[in-house]
mmCIF file of C-alpha atoms and ligand atoms in Angstrom:
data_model
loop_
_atom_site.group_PDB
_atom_site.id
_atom_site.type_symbol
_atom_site.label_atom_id
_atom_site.label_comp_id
_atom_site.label_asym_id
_atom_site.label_seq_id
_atom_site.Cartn_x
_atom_site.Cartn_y
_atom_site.Cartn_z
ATOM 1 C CA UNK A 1 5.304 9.189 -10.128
ATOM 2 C CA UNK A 2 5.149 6.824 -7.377
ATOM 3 C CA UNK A 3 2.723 4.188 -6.737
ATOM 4 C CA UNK A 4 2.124 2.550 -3.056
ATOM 5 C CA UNK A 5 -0.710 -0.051 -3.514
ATOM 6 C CA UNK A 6 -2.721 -2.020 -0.766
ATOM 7 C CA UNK A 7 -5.603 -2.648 1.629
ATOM 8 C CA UNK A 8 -4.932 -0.685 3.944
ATOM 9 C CA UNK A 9 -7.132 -2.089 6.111
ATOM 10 C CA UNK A 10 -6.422 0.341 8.108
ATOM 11 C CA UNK A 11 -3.522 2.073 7.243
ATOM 12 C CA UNK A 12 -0.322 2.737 9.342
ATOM 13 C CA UNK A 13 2.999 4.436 10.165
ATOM 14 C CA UNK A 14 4.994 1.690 8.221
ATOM 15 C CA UNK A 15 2.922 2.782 5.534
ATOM 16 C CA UNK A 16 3.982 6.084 6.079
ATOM 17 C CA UNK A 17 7.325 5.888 6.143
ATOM 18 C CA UNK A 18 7.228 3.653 3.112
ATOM 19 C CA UNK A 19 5.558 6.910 1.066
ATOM 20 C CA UNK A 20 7.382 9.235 2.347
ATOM 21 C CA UNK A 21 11.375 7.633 2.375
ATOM 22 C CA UNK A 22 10.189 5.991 -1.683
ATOM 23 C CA UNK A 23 9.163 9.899 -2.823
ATOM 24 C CA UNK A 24 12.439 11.238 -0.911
ATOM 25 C CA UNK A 25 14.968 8.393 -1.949
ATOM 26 C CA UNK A 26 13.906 8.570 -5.491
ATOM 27 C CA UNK A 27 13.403 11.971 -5.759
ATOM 28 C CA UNK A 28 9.423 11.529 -7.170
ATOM 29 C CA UNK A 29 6.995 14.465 -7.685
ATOM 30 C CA UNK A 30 4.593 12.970 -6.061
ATOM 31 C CA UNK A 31 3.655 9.165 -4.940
ATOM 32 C CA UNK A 32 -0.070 8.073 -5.151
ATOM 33 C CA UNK A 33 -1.330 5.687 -2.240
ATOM 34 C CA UNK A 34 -3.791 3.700 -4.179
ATOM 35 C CA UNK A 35 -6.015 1.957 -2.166
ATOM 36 C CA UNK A 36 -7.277 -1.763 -3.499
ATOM 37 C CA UNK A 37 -11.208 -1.585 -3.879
ATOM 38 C CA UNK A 38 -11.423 -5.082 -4.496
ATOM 39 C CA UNK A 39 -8.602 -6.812 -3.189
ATOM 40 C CA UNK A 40 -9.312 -10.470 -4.695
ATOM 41 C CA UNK A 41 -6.321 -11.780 -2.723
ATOM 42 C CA UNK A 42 -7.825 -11.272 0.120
ATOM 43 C CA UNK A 43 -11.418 -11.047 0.107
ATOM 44 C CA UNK A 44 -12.034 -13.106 3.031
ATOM 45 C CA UNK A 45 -9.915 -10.703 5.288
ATOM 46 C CA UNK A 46 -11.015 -7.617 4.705
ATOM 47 C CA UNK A 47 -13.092 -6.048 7.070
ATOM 48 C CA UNK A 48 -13.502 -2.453 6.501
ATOM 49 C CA UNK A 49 -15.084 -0.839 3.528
ATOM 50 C CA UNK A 50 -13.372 0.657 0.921
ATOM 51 C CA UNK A 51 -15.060 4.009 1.496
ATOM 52 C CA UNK A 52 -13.937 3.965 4.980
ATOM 53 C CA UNK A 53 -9.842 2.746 3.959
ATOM 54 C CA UNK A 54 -9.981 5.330 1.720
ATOM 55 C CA UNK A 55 -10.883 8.246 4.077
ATOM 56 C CA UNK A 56 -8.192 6.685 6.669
ATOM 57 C CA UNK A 57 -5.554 6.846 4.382
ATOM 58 C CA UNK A 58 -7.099 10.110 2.920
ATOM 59 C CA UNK A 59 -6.682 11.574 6.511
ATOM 60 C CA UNK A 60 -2.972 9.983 7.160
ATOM 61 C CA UNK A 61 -1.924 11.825 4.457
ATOM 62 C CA UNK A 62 -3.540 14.875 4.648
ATOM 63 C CA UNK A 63 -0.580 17.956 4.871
ATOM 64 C CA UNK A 64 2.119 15.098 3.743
ATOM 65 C CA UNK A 65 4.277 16.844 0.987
ATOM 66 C CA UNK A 66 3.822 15.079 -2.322
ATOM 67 C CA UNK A 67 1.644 12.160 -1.439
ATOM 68 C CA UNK A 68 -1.548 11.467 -1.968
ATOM 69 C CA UNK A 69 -4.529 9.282 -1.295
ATOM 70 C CA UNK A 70 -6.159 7.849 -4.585
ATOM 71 C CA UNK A 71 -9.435 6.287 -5.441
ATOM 72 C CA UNK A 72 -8.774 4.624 -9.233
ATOM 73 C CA UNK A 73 -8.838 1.105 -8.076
ATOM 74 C CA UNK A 74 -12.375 1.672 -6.177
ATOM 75 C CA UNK A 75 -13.593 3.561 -8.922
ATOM 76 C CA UNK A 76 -13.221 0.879 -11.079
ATOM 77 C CA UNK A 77 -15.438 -1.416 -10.051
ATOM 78 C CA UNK A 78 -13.607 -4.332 -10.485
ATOM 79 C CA UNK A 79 -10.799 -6.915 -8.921
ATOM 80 C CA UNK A 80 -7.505 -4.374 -8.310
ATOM 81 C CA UNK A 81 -5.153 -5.576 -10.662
ATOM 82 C CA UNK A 82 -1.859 -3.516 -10.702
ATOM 83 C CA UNK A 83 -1.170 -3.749 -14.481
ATOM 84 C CA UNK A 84 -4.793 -2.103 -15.057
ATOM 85 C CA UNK A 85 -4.107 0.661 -12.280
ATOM 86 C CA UNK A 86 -0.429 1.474 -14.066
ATOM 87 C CA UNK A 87 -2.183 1.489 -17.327
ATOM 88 C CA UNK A 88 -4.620 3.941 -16.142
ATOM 89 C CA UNK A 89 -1.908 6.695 -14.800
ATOM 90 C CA UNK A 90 0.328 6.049 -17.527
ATOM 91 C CA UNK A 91 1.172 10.101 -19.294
ATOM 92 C CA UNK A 92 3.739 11.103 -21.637
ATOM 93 C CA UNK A 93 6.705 12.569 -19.942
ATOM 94 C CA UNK A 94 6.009 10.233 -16.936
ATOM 95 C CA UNK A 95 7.820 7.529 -15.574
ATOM 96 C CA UNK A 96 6.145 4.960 -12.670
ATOM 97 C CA UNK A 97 7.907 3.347 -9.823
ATOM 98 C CA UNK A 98 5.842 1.009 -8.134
ATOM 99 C CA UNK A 99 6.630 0.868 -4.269
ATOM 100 C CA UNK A 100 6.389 -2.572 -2.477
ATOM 101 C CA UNK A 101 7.336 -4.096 0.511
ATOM 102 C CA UNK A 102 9.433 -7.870 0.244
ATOM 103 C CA UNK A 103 6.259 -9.015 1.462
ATOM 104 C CA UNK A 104 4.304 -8.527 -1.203
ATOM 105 C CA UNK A 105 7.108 -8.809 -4.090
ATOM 106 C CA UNK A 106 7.481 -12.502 -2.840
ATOM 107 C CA UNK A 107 3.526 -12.704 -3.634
ATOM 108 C CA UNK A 108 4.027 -11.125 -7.334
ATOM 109 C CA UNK A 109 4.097 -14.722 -8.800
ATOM 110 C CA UNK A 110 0.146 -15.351 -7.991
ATOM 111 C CA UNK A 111 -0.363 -11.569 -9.941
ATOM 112 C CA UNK A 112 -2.646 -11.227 -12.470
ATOM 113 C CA UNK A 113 -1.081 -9.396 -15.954
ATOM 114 C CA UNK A 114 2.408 -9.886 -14.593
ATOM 115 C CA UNK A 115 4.204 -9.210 -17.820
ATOM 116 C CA UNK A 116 2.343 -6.155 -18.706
ATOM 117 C CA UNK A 117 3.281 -5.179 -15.151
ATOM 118 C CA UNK A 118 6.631 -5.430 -16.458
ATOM 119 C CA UNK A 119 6.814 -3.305 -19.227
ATOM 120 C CA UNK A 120 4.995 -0.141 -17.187
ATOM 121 C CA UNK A 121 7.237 0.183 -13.757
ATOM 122 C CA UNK A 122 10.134 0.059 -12.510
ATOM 123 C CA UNK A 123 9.469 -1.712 -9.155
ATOM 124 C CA UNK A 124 10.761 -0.216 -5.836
ATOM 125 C CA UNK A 125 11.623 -3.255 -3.307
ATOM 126 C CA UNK A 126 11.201 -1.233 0.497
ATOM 127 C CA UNK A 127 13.609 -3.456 2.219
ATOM 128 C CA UNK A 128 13.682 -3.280 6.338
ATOM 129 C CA UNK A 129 16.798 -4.993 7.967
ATOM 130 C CA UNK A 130 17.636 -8.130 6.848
ATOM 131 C CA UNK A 131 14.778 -8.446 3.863
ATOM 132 C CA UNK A 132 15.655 -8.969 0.132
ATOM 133 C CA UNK A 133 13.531 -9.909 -2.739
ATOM 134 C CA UNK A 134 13.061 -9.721 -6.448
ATOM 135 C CA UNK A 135 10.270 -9.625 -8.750
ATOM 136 C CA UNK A 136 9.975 -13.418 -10.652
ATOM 137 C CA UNK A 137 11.531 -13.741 -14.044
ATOM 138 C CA UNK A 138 13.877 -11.698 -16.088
ATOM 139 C CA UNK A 139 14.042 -8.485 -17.422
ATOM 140 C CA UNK A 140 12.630 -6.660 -14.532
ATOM 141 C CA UNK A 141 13.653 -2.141 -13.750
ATOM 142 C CA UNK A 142 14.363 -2.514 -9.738
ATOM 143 C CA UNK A 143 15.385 -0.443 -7.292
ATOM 144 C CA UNK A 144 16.119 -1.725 -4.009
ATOM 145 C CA UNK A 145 14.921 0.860 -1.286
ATOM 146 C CA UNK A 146 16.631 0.420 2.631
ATOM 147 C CA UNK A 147 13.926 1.438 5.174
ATOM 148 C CA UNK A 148 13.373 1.256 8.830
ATOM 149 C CA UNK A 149 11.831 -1.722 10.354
ATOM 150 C CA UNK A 150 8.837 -0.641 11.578
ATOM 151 C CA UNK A 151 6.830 -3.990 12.996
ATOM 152 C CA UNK A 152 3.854 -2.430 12.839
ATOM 153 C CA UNK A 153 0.937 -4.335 10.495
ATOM 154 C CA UNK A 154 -2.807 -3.998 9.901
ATOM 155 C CA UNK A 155 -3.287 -7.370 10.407
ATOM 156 C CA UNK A 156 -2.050 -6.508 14.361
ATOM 157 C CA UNK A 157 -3.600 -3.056 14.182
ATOM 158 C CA UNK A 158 -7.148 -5.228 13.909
ATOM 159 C CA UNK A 159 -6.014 -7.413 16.424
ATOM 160 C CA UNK A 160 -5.060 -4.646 19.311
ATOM 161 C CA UNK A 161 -8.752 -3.326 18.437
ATOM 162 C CA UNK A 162 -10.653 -6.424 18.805
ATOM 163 C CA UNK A 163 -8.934 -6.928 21.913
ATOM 164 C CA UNK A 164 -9.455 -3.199 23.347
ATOM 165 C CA UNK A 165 -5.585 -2.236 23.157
ATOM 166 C CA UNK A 166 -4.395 0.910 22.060
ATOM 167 C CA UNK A 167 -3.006 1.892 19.214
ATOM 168 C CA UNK A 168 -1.839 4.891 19.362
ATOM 169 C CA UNK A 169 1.486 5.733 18.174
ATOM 170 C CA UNK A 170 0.921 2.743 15.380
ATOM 171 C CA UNK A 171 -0.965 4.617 13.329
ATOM 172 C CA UNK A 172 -1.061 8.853 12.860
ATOM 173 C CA UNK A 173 -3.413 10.379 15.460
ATOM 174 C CA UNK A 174 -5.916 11.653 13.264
ATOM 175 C CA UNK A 175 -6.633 7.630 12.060
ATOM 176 C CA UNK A 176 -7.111 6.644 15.379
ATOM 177 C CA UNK A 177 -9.335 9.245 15.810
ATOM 178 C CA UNK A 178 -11.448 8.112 12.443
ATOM 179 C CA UNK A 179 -11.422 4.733 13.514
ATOM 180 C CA UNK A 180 -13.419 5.346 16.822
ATOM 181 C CA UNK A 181 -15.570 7.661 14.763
ATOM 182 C CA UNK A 182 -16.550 5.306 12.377
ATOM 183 C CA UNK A 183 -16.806 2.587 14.829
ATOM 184 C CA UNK A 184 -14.186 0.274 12.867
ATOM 185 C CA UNK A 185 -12.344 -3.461 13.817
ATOM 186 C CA UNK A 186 -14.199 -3.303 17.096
ATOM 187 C CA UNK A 187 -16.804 -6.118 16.152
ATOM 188 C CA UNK A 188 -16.571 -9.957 16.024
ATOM 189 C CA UNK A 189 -13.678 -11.132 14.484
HETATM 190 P P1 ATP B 1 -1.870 -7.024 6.477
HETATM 191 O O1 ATP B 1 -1.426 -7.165 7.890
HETATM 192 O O2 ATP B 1 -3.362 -7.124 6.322
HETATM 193 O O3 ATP B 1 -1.099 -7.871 5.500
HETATM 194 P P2 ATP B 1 -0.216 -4.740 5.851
HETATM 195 O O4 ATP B 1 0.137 -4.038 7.112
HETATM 196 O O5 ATP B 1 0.820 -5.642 5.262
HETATM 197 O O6 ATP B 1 -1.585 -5.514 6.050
HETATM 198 P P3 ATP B 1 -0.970 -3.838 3.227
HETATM 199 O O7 ATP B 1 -2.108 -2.951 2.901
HETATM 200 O O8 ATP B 1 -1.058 -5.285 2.904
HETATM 201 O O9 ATP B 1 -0.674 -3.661 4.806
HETATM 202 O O10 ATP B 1 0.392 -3.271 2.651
HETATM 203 C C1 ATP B 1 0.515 -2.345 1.591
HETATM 204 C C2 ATP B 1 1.998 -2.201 1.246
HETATM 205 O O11 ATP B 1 2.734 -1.690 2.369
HETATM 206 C C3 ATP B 1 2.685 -3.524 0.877
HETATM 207 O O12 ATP B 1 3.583 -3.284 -0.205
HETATM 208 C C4 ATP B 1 3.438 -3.898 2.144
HETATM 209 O O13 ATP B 1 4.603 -4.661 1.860
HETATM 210 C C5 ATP B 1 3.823 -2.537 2.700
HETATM 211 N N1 ATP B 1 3.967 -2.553 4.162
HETATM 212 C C6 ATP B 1 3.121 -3.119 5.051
HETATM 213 N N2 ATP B 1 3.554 -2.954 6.314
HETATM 214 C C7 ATP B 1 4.713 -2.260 6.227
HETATM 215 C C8 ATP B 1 5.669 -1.780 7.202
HETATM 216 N N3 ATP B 1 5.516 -2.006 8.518
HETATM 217 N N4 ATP B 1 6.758 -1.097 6.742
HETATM 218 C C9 ATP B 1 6.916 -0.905 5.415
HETATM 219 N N5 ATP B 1 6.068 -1.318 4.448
HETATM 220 C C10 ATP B 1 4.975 -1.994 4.840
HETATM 221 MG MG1 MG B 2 0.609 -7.353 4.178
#
């Protein structure tokens, strides 16, 4: 089983792409996009709630072949921490693969539980053109996972909406259309 973590905040086609090319490439039953309910990295960035991330990425997804939107880390109740989340899915008969852009392997260092992140996944690396990165330390299961560069972020999804420009074509239809129904990013930055 795969596992795509992050704020989606909101979520978008690189995000997609990501899900869908890590379940295809590694031949997974299914990949789980596992959105952070506390996100203690970034906790002053954040801007939508985690009811409202999930239901965007719930939506994204919805009629994708083998991936789905899950709730564990907002049902918890408590700072996302990836070892907990991997602990929690962990089944006989199953093996994880946690999915993550360079991006966010470079960040692994500042992780919480790093070493018991270790032992429960192999990490995916999704590498666009040009990118490279490995987790810190030895003794790590890693795949490294060519994708398309799509420059597409949430950080400049929230920007574009602040600003009134579209975003269509960014993100799937149907999110675009939940995020003028639920009146997100629009405010005061
Ligand atoms: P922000 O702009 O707030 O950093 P983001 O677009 O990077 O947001 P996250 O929720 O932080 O989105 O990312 C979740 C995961 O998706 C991370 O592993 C990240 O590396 C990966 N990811 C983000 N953007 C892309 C993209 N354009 N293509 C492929 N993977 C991506
Ligand atoms: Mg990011």
């Amino acid at each position: 089983m795969g596992v795509l973590g992050g704020t989606f905040d909101p979520v978008h086609i690189g995000h997609v792409v990501a899900a869908v090319d890590a379940r295809s490439a590694l031949k997974l039953d299914r990949v789980l996009v596992v959105v952070a309910g506390d996100p203690w990295q970034k906790r002053d960035r954040v801007v939508a709630s985690a009811a409202d991330r999930l239901a965007l990425v719930e939506a994204a997804f919805d009629g994708v072949d083998g991936i789905e939107a899950s709730a564990i880390e907002i049902d918890r109740d408590a700072p996302s921490i990836t070892a907990d989340t991997l602990e929690a899915l962990l089944a006989p008969e199953r093996d994880l693969f946690l999915i993550l852009g360079a991006d966010a392997v470079a960040n692994m260092s500042t992780w919480k539980r790093l070493d018991a992140t270790r032992a429960l996944a192999t990490v995916v690396v999704i590498e666009r053109e040009g990118e490279h990165a490995v987790p810190p330390g030895d003794g790590w299961r890693v795949e490294h996972l060519p994708i398309p560069r799509l420059d597409v972020s949430s950080t400049d999804i929230r920007d574009r909406l602040a600003d009134g420009r579209p975003i269509d074509g960014l993100v799937p239809p149907v999110v675009v259309q939940g995020i003028r129904e639920r009146g997100l990013y629009t405010g005061d930055r």
